[in-house]
Coordinates of C-alpha atoms in Angstrom, one line a residue:
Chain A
X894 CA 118.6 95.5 102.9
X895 CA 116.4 95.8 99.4
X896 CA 116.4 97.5 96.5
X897 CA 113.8 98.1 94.8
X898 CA 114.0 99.9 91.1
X899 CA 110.6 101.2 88.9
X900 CA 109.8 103.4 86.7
X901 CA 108.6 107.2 87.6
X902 CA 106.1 107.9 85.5
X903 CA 103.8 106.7 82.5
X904 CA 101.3 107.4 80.5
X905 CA 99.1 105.5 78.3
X906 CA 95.5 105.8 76.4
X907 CA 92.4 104.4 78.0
X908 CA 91.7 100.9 76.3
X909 CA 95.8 99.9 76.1
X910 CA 97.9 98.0 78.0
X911 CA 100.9 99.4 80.3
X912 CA 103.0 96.9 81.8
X913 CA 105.2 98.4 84.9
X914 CA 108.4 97.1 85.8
X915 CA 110.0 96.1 89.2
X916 CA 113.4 95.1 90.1
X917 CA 115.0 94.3 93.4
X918 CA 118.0 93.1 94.8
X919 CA 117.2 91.4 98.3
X920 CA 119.5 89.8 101.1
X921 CA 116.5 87.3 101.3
X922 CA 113.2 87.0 99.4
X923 CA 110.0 85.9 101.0
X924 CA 107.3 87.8 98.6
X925 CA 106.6 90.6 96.6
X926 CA 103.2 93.2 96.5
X927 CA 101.8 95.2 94.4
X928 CA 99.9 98.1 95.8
X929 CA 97.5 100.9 93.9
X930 CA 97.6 104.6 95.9
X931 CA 95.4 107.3 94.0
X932 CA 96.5 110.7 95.2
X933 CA 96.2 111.4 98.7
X934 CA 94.5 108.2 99.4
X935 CA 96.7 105.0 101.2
X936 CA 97.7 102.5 99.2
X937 CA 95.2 99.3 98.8
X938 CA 96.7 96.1 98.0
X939 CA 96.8 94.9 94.3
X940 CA 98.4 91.2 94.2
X941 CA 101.4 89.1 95.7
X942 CA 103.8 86.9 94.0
X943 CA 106.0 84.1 95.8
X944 CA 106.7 81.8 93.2
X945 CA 107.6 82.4 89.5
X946 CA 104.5 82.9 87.2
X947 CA 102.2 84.9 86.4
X948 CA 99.1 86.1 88.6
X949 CA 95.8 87.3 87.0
X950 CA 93.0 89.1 89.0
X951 CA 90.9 90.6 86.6
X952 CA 92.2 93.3 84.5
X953 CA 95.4 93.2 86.2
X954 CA 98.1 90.3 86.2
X955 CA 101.2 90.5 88.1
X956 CA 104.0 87.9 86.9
X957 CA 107.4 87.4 89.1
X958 CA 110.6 86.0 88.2
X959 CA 112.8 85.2 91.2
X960 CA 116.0 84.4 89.3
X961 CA 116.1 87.4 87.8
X962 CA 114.9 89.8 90.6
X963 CA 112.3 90.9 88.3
X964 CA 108.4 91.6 88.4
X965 CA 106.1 93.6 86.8
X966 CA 102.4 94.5 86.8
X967 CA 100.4 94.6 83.9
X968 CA 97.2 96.8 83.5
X969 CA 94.6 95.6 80.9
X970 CA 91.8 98.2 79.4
X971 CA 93.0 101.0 80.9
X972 CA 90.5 103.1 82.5
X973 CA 90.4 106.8 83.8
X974 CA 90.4 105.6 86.7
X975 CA 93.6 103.6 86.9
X976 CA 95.4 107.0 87.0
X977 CA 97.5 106.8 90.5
X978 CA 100.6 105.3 91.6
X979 CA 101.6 101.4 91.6
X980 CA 104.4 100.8 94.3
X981 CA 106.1 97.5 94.3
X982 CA 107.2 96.1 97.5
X983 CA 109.4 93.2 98.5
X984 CA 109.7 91.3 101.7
X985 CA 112.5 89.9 103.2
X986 CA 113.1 86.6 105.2
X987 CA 113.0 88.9 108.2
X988 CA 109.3 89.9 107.7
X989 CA 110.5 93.3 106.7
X990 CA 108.2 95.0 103.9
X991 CA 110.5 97.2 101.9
X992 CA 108.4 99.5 99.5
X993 CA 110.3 101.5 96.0
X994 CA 109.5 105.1 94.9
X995 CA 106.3 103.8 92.8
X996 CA 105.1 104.5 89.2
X997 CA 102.9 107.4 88.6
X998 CA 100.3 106.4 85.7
X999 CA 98.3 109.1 83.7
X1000 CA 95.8 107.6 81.7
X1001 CA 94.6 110.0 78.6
X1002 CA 91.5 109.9 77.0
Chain B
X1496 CA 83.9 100.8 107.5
X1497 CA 86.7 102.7 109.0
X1498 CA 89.6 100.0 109.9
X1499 CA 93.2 102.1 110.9
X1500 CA 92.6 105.4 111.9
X1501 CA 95.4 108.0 112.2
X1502 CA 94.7 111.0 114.8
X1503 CA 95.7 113.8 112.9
X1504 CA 94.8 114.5 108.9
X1505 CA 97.3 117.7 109.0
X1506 CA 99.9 118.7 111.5
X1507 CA 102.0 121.8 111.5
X1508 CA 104.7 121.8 114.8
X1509 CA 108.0 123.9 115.3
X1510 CA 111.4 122.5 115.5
X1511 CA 112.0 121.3 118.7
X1512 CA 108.3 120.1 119.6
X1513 CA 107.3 117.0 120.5
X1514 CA 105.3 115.4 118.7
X1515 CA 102.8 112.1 118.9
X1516 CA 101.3 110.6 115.9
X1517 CA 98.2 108.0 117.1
X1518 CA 97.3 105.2 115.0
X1519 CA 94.1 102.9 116.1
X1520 CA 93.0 99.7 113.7
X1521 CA 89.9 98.0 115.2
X1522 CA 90.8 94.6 113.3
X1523 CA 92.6 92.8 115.9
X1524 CA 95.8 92.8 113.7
X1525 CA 99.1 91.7 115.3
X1526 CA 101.4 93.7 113.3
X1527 CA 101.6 97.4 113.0
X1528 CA 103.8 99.7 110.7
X1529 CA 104.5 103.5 110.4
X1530 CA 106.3 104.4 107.0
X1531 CA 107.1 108.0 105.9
X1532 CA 106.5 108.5 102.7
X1533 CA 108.4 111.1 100.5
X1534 CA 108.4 112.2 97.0
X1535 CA 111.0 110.3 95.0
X1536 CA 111.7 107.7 97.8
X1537 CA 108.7 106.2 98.4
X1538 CA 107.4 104.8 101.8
X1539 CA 110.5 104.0 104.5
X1540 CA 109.5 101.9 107.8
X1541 CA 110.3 103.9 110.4
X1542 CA 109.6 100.8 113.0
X1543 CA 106.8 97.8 113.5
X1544 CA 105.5 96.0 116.1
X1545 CA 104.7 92.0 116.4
X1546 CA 103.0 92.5 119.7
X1547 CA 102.1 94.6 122.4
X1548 CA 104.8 96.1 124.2
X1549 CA 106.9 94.8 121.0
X1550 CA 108.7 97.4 119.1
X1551 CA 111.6 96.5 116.1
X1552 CA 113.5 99.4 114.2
X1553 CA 112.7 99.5 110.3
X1554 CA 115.3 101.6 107.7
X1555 CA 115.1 105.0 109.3
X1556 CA 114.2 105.0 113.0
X1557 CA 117.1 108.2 113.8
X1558 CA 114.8 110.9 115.4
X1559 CA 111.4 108.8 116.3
X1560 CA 110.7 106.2 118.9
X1561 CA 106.9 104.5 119.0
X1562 CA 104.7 103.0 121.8
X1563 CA 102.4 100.0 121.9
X1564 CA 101.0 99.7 125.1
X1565 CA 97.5 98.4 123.9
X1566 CA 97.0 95.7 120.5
X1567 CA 94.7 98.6 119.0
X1568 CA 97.1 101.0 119.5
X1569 CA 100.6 102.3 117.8
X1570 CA 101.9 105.8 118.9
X1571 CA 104.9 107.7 116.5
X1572 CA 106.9 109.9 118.6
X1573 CA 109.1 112.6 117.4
X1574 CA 111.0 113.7 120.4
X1575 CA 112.3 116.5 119.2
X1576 CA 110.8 117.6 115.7
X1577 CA 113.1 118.8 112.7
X1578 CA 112.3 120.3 109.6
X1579 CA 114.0 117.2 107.9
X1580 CA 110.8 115.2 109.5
X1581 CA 108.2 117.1 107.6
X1582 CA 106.7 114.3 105.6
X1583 CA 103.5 112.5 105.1
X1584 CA 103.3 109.1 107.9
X1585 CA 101.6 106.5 107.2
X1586 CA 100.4 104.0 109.7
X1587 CA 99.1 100.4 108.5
X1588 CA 98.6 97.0 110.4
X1589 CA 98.6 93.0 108.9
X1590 CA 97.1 90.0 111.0
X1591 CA 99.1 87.3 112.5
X1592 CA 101.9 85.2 111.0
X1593 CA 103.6 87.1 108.8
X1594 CA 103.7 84.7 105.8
X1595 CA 101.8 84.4 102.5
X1596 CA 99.5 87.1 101.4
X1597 CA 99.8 89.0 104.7
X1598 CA 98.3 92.2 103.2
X1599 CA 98.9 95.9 104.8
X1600 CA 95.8 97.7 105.6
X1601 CA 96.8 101.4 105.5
X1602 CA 95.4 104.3 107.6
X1603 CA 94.7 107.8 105.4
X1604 CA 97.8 109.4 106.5
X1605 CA 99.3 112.5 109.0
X1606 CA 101.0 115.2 106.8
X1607 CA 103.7 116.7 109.6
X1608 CA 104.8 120.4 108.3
X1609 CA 107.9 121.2 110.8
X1610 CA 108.4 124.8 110.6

């Protein structure tokens, strides 16, 4: 099985930078997502890591360590609308898509 | 631009009903998921599907059995609906090989209330 650790909550002011963390512990790793869900809307699909490095997309980067079990998600120029929650998922060598609790962000003006 | 559509928005059922949750994606996907998804646990699969007829059991499949007689088409039963299965569900489906990017395309959800 997986599993997978973040942060709650967090807040930050529209313009910064919040960086979310992710860690897992997996039987087998075959890819990790990063998915945005505003509140009580489904989640849409952010970015996916397989190999170490960082992935940009625009104002948001995603960067994944295998080694280390690690990821995060990093959100430049915050905007209002950013506010929702970022789950982190990782998948396993059996195809299964394992999801944690996800990080509520609150962006202040 | 509809592409997984869940039945129900709200459901409120009494212990002991049966229950059926329909989920229809009209993007030819292989794959098809329900999760629950609770406050402070985040979203548990409760099974997939690889193919019609196909069914494999997730973390928590105890109390809930599913139904893919059609490609389009991935049911969520309850057989016998508990207060500990009120919840929001979440259907979502992926094309083909799952490999690379294969990204979840999520219906809007069913909130179950058991009472």
């Amino acid at each position: 099985g997986q599993n997978i650790d973040q942060p709650t909550e967090m807040t930050a002011t529209e313009g910064a930078i919040v960086q979310i963390n992710c860690t897992y512990q997996t039987s087998g790793f075959n890819g990790l997502f990063w998915y945005q869900q505003h509140a009580g809307e489904a989640p849409t699909f952010l970015s996916y890591n397989v190999l170490d490095g960082l992935e940009e997309k625009g104002r948001f980067s995603s960067f994944l360590s295998r080694s280390k079990g690690y990821s995060y998600l990093l959100l430049k120029e915050l905007q209002m609308k950013d506010s929702a929650s970022y789950l982190c998922a990782v998948r396993d060598t059996n195809y299964k898509l394992s999801f944690g609790a996800g990080t509520t962000v609150t962006v202040r003006a | 631009d509809v592409k997984v559509t869940q039945s129900s928005r709200y459901l409120v059922k009494r212990t002991g009903e049966k229950v059926f949750l329909e989920c229809v994606q009209d993007m030819d996907h292989e794959n098809m998921f329900w999760y629950r998804q609770d406050p402070g646990l985040g979203l548990r699969l409760i099974y997939f599907s690889y193919d019609v007829k196909m069914k494999e059991k997730g973390d928590i499949p105890e109390g809930y059995s599913v139904s893919r007689e059609k490609k389009e088409r991935f049911s969520l039963i309850l057989e016998s609906a508990s207060t500990n299965q009120t919840s929001m569900y979440l259907c979502a489906s992926s094309p083909g090989q799952i490999s690379g990017a294969n990204v979840l395309t999520f219906g809007a959800g069913s909130r179950l209330t058991v009472l």
